Coordinates of C-alpha atoms in Angstrom, one line a residue:
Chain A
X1 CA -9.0 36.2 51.1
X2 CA -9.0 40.0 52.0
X3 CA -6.4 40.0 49.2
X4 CA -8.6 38.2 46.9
X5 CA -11.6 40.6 47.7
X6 CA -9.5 43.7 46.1
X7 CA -9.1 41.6 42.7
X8 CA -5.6 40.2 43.8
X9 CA -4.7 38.0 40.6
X10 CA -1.6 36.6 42.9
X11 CA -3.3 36.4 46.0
X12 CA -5.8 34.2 43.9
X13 CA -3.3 31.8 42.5
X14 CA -1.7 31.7 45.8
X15 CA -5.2 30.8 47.1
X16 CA -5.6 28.0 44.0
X17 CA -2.3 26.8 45.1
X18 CA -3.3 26.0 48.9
X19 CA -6.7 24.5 48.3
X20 CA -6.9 23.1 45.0
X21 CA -6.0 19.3 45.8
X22 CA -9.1 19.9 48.6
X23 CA -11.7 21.0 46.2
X24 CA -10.3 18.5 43.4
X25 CA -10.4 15.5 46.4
X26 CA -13.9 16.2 47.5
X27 CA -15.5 16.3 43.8
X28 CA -13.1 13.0 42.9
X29 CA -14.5 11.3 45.5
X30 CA -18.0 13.0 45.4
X31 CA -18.3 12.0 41.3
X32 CA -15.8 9.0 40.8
X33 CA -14.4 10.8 37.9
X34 CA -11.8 12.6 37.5
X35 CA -12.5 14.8 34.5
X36 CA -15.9 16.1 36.5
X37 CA -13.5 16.9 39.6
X38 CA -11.5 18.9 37.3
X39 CA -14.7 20.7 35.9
X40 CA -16.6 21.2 39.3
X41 CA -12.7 22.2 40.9
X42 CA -12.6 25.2 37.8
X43 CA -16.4 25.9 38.6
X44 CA -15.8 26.7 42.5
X45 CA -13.4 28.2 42.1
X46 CA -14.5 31.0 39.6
X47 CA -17.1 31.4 42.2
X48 CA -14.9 32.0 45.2
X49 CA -12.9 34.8 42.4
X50 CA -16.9 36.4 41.3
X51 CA -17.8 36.8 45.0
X52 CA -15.1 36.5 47.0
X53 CA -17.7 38.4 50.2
X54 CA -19.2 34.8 50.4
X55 CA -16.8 33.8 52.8
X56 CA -17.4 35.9 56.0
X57 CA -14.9 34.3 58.6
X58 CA -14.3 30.7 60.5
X59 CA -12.7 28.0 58.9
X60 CA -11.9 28.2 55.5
X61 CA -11.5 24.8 54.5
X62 CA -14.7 23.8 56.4
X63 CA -16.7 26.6 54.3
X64 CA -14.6 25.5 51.4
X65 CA -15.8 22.2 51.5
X66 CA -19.4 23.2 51.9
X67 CA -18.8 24.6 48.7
X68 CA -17.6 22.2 47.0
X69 CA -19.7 19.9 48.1
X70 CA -23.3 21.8 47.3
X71 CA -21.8 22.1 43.5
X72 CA -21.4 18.2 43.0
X73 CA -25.3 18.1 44.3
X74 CA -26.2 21.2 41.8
X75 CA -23.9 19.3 39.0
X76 CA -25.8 15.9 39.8
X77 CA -29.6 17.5 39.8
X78 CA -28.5 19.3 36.4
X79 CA -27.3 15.7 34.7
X80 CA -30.4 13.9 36.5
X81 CA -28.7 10.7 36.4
X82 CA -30.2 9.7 39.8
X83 CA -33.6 10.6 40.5
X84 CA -34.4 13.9 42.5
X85 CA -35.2 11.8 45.8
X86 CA -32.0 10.3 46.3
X87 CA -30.0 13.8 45.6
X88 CA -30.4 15.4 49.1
X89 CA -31.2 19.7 49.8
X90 CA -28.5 21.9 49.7
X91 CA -27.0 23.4 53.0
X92 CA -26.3 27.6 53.0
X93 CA -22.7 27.4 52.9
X94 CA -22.9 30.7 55.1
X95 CA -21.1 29.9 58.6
X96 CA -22.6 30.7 62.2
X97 CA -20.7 32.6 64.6
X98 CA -19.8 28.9 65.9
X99 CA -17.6 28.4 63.0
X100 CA -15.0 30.4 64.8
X101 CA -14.5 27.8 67.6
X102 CA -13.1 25.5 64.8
X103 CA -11.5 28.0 62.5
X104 CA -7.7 26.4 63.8
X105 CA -8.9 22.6 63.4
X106 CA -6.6 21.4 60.8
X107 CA -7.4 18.5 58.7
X108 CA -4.8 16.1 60.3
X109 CA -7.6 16.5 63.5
X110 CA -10.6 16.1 61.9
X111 CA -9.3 12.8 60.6
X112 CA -8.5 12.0 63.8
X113 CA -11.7 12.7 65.3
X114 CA -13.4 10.5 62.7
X115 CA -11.1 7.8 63.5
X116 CA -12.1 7.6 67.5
X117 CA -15.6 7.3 66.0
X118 CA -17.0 3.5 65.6
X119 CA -17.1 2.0 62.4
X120 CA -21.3 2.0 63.3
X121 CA -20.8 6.1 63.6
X122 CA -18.1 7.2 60.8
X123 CA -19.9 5.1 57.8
X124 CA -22.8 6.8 57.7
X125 CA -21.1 10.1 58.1
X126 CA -18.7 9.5 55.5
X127 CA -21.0 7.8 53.0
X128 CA -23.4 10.9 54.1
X129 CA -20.7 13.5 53.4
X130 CA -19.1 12.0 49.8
X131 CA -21.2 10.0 48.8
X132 CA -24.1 12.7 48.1
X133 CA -26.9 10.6 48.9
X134 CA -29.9 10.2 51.1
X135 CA -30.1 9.1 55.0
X136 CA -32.6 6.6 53.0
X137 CA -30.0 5.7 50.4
X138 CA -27.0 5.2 53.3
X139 CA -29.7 3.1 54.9
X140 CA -30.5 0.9 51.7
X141 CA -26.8 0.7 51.0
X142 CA -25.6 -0.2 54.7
X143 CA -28.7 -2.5 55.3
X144 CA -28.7 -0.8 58.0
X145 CA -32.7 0.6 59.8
X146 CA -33.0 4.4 58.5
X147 CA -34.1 5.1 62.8
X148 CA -30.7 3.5 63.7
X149 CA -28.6 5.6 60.4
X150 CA -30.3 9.1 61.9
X151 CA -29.5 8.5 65.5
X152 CA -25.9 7.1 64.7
X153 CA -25.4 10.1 62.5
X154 CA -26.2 12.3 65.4
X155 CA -24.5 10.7 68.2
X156 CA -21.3 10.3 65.4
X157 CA -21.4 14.2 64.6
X158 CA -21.7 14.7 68.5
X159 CA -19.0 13.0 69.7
X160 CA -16.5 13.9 66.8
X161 CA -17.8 17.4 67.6
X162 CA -16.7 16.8 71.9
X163 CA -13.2 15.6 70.3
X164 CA -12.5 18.5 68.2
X165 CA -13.4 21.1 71.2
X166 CA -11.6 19.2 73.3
X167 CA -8.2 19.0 70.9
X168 CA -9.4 23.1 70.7
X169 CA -9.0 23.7 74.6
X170 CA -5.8 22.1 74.9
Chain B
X1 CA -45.9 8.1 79.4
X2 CA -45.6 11.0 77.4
X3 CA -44.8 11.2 73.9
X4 CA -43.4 14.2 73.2
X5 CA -39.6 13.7 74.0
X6 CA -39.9 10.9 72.1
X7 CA -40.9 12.7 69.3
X8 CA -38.2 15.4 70.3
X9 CA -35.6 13.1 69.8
X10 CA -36.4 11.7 66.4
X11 CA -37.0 15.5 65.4
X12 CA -33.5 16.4 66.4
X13 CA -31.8 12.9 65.1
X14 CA -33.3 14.3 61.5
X15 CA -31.8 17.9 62.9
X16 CA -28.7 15.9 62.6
X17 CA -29.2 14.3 59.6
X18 CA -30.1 18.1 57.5
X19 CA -26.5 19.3 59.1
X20 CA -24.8 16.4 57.6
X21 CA -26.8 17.6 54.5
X22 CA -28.2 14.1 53.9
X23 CA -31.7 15.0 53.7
X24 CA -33.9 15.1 50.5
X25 CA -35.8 18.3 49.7
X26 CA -39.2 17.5 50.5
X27 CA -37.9 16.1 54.4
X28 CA -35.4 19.4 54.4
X29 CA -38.5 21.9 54.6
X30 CA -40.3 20.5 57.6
X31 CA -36.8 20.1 59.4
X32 CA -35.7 23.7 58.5
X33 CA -39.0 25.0 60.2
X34 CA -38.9 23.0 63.6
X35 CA -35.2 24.3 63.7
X36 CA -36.8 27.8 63.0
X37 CA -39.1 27.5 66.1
X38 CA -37.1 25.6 68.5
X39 CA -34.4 27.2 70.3
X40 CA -32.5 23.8 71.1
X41 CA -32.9 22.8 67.9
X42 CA -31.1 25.7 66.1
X43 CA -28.6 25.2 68.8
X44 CA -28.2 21.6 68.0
X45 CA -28.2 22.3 64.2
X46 CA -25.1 25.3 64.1
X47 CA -22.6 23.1 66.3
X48 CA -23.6 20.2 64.1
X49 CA -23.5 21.4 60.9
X50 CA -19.9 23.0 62.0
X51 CA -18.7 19.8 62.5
X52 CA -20.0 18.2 59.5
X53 CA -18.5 20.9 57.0
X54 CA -14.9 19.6 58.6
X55 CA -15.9 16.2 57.1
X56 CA -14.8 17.7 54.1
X57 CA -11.6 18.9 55.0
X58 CA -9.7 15.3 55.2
X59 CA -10.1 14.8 51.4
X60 CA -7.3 15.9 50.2
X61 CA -6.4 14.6 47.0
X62 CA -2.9 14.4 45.1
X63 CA -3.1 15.7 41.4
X64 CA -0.7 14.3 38.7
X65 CA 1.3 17.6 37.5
X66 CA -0.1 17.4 33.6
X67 CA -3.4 18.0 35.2
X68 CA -2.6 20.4 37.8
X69 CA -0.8 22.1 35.3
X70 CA -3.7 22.0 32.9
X71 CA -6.3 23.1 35.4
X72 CA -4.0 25.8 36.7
X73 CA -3.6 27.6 33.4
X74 CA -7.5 27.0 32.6
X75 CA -8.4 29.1 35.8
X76 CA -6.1 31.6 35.5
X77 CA -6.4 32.5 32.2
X78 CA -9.8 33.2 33.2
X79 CA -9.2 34.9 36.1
X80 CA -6.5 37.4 34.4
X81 CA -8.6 38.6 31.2
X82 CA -11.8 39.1 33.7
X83 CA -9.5 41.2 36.0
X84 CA -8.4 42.9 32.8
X85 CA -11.7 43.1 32.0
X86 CA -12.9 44.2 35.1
X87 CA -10.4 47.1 35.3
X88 CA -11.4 48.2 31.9
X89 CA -14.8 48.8 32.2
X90 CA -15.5 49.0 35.9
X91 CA -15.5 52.2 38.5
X92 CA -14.5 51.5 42.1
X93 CA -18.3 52.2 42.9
X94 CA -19.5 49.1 40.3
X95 CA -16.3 46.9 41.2
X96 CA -17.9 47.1 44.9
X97 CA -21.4 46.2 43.1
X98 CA -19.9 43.2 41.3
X99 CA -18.2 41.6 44.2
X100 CA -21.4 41.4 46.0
X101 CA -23.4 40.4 43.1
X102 CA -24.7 36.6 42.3
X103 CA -22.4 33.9 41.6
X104 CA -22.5 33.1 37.8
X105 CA -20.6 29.7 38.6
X106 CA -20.3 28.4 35.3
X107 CA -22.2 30.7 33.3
X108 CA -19.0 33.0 33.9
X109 CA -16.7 30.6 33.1
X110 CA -18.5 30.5 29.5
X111 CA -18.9 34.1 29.8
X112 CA -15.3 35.1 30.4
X113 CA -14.1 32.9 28.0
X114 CA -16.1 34.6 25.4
X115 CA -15.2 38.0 26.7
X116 CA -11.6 36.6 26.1
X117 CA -12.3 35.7 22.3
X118 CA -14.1 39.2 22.2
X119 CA -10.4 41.0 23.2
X120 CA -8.6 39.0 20.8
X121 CA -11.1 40.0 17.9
X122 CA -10.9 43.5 19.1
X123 CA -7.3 43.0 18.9
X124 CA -7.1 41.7 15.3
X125 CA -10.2 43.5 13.9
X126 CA -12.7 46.5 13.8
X127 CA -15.7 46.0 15.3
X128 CA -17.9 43.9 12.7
X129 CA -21.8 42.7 13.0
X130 CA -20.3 39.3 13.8
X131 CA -18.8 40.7 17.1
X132 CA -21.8 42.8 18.0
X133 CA -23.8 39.4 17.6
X134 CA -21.3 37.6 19.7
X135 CA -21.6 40.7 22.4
X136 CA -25.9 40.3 22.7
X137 CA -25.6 36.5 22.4
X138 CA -23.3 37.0 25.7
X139 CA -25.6 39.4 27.4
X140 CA -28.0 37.4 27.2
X141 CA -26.9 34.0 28.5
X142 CA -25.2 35.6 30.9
X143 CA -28.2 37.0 32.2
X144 CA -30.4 34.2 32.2
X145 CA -27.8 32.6 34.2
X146 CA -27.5 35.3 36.5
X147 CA -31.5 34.9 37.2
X148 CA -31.3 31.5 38.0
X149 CA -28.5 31.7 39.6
X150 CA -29.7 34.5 41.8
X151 CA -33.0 32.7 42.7
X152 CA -31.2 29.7 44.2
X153 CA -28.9 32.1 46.5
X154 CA -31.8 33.8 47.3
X155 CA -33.1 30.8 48.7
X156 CA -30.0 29.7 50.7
X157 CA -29.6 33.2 51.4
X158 CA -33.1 33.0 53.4
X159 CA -32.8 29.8 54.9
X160 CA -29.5 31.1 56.3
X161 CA -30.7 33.9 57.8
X162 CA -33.6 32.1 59.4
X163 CA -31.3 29.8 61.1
X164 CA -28.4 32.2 61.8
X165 CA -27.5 32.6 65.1
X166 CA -27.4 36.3 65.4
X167 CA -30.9 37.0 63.8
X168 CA -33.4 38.8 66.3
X169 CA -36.6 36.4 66.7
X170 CA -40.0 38.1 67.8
X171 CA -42.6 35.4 68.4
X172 CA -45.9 35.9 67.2
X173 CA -49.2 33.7 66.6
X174 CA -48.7 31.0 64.2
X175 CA -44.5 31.4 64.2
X176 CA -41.9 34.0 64.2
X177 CA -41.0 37.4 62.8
X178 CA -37.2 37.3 62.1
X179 CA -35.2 39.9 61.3
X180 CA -31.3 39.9 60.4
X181 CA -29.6 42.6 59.2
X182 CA -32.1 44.6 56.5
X183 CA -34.1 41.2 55.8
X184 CA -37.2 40.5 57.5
X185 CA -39.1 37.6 57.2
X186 CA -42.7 36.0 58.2
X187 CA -41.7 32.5 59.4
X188 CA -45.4 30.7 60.2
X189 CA -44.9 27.3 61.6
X190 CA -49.1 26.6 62.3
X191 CA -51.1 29.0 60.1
X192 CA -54.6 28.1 60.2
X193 CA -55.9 27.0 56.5
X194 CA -57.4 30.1 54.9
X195 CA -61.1 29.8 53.2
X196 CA -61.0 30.4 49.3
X197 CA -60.7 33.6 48.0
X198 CA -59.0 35.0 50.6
X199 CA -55.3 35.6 51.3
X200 CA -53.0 36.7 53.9
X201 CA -51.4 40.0 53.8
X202 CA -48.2 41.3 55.7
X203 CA -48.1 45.2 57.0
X204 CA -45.1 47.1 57.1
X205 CA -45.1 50.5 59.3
X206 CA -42.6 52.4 58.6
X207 CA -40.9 54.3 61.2
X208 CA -42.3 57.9 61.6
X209 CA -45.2 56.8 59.2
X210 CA -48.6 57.1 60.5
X211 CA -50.4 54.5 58.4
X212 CA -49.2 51.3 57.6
X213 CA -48.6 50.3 53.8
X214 CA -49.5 46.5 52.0
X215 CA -45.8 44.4 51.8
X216 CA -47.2 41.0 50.1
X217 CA -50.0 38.7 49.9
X218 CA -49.8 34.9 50.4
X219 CA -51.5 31.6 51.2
X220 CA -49.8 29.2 53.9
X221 CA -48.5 25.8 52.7
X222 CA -50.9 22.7 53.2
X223 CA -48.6 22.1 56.7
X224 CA -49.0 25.7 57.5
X225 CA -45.8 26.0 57.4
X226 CA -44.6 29.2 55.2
X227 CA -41.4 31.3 54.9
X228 CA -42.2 34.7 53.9
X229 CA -39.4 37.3 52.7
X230 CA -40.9 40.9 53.1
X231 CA -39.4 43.2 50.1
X232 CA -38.5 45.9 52.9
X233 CA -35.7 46.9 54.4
X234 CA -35.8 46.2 58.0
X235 CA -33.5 49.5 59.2
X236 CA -36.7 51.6 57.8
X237 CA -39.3 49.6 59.3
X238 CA -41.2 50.1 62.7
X239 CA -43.1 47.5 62.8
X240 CA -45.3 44.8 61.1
X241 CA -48.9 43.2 60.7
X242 CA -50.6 40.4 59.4
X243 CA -54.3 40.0 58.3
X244 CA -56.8 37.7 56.0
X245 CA -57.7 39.9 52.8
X246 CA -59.8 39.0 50.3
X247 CA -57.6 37.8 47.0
X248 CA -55.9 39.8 45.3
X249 CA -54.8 41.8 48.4
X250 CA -56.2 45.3 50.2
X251 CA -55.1 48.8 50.1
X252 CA -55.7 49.4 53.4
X253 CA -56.2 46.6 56.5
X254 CA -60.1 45.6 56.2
X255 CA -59.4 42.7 58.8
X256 CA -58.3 42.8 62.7
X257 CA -54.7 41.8 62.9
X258 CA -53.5 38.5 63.3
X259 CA -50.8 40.1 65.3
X260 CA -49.1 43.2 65.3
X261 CA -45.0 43.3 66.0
X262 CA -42.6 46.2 66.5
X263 CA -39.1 45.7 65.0
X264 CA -37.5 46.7 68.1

């Protein structure tokens, strides 16, 4: 990224080369279609060339994703094909200083911490995460009580969160 | 028994449910504002909100080559002529300027893509009317999308420095003056409803002044919760006041002080 920040053409591609199929995967599965993942893949990543400062530090893929995700919910307001309600707020994509304790967690982890989750715990978080929807809508689509979708969304992010600092310390 | 940790509790399950980013807009605002004026809560919210942007991180995807390919070239054609662009018209001073500006997402897509049928004409042709059309029709768009653009960062650009972990916090009555970096901000979590025709009106002092000058006028939310951005720059500010004006706003303070909080 410092490279990138100086107007680095090949640092750039290099960049598009290494994150590309993360950005693509996250809009696919975001949208369901693949010529919108290609569109919302281009749009992100014109953003990260126009103001490359964005990124401050932590875990690039994590902020990456962010991202990604917060232009699916901008590209999903703008085609309004699912009223406002169900299209949940935006999240700064700007990381806290606790990024940094996760800035060497690769993916291959993560996925492991969301598979020591329950199936009770990971569904919501994973239908919360790509599926761009409401706790309501996660709690209409699950049949599941919206009280019982909140609290297993906390306890879910909290314990994936102990296994990842854990896998950290070792 | 007492309520409140009840209440606690299904406050900070909905902390968690805003770090996952599942929230709807109109829930998001009273969430944002209890994580504003509870110290646990902001806690709870960065190291959960951490963890949720990993979610993200385990969907990589395969892409068939055509399409790689395709999106590939797309990019960096883009890329290339806005460098070449950039280059062209910009001094290292403005380069600086640009990096830092607004995110035109798409809007520069569009916008570099004309700027690349604008070389090409160049290229082939003088300058004609049709170009200089094509050149304001650019300006243009490209500044409206700027503006919008620009006020939604703005917004995530607040709420993130509200919640950030390393923004000084200096409680007051009715909320908390927060200050990161240059920014400075009014956040009121119980600001008593204000009879018509009056308004509330920050105070800056800056340092070394003697008299304190009018920043901006508002009226709290229904809740009484309100985010306030002051226009100043903190690094030149001593310290800052709130009263009830009458609408419109004062020149001078005609009410006692709400409070009154140094920036130090």
């Amino acid at each position: 990224m410092e490279r990138v920040r100086t107007r680095d053409v090949d640092a750039f591609e290099q960049l598009y080369d290494g994150y590309h199929r993360l950005v693509f995967g996250i809009a696919l599965r975001m949208t369901g279609d693949a010529t919108m993942a290609e569109d919302i893949t281009q749009s992100v990543f014109l953003k990260l060339w126009s103001a490359p400062d964005a990124f401050r530090d932590g875990n690039f893929s994590a902020w990456l994703s962010r991202v990604t995700r917060n232009r699916v919910l901008d590209l999903l307001r703008s085609r309004a094909n699912k009223p406002a309600g169900e299209i949940p707020a935006d999240l700064p994509a700007e990381l806290s200083l606790d990024d940094d304790v996760f800035a060497r967690i690769d993916a291959e982890r993560v996925r492991l911490a969301l598979a020591a989750l329950s199936d009770d715990q990971r569904t919501p978080i994973e239908l919360g995460f790509f599926g761009g929807i409401t706790h309501e809508e996660i709690a209409r689509r699950t049949g599941i009580p919206l009280g019982t979708i909140k609290t297993r969304i906390r306890t879910g992010l909290r314990r994936m969160r102990e296994t990842l600092v854990e896998a950290v310390s070792q | 028994m007492n309520e409140q940790p009840v209440d606690r509790e299904a406050m900070l399950d909905l902390v968690a449910a805003y770090a996952l980013g599942v929230l709807p807009a109109a829930e998001a605002a009273p969430v944002a504002a209890f994580i504003l004026a509870d110290d646990g809560a902001r806690r709870e919210y960065n190291e959960l909100r951490a963890t949720a942007n990993l979610v993200g991180t385990i969907a990589v995807e395969p892409v068939d080559s055509t399409r790689s390919t395709r999106m590939k070239e797309r990019l960096m054609a883009q890329v290339r002529t806005d460098a070449i662009a950039g280059a062209r018209t910009r001094t290292p001073a403005a380069a600086s300027t640009v990096r830092s500006s607004a995110v035109w997402g798409t809007a520069l897509a569009a916008a570099a893509a004309v700027v690349f049928a604008l070389v090409s004409v160049i290229q082939n042709f003088t300058l004609s009317s049709e170009l200089a059309e094509a050149q304001r029709k650019t300006a243009v768009l490209a500044a409206e999308a700027s503006s919008a653009r620009q006020s939604e960062e703005s917004a995530q650009r607040m709420l993130a420095d509200v919640s950030a972990a390393d923004a000084q916090r200096f409680p007051v009555v009715y909320g908390t003056v927060i200050r990161r970096g240059s920014h400075v901000y009014l956040a009121m979590t119980s600001l008593p409803p204000i009879p018509r025709g009056r308004v509330y009106e920050a105070w800056t002092l800056a340092k070394g002044a003697k008299a304190v000058a009018a920043s901006v006028t508002f009226t709290p939310s229904g809740n009484g919760l309100t985010l306030v951005p002051l226009p100043e720059d903190a690094d030149h500010l001593a310290a800052i006041a709130l009263t009830v004006e009458p609408e419109g706003g004062s020149k001078v303070p005609t009410t006692k002080p709400a409070f009154v909080q140094p920036l130090s």
